[in-house]
Amino acid sequence: MATVADVRWLGSSLERSYEVFVRGRLKFRVGSIVYVAFSLDETEMGFGFPKEERAALVASAPDRFHMPRESEMRFNWVESSLAALDPIEACEFVVDAWRLCVPKKVAAAYDLTHPDGPGPDRPETGPETGGER
């Protein structure tokens, strides 16, 4: 079961990424492009995902993924229940969504420094653990 804390550190650490709060909802952006957003109650995570592939993703696991609302269907976007994702899988979706927004050379540099993917290399200190960054 993934939580916002499981992916928040990652979204904050990716190059060119920053967090914002819009109407009380936590979102991650690259420039003006939102690539991850959480519901107000932090039970749902929406993330960038290729439009051409999202129907197959939703059909493969309808208990875990669902289509975005009608007004967001034009975007590369899909939504998921955080409780249905494990933390590593949620981190992988965050990185994949981020890749849709950054130049290929930035994504390639990330791949060189993280050959095994985002993984569980979460820092042990941070606001949610009581430490400082």
XYZ file of C-alpha atoms in Angstrom, residues 9-10 14 88 91-93 95-96 99 110-122:
23
model
C 10.440 12.688 -1.557
C 10.973 11.440 -5.127
C 13.685 14.902 -9.587
C 8.106 0.998 -5.473
C 7.625 5.600 -7.525
C 8.051 4.034 -10.956
C 4.840 5.707 -12.159
C 9.385 8.749 -12.671
C 7.663 7.626 -15.876
C 9.941 11.568 -18.150
C 18.596 10.164 -14.477
C 18.892 6.683 -15.998
C 22.691 6.835 -15.733
C 22.577 7.704 -12.035
C 19.678 5.328 -11.248
C 20.245 2.212 -13.383
C 17.897 0.122 -11.210
C 15.071 2.673 -11.303
C 13.806 4.817 -8.437
C 13.827 1.942 -5.955
C 13.544 2.248 -2.215
C 16.442 4.721 -1.826
C 14.235 7.128 0.081
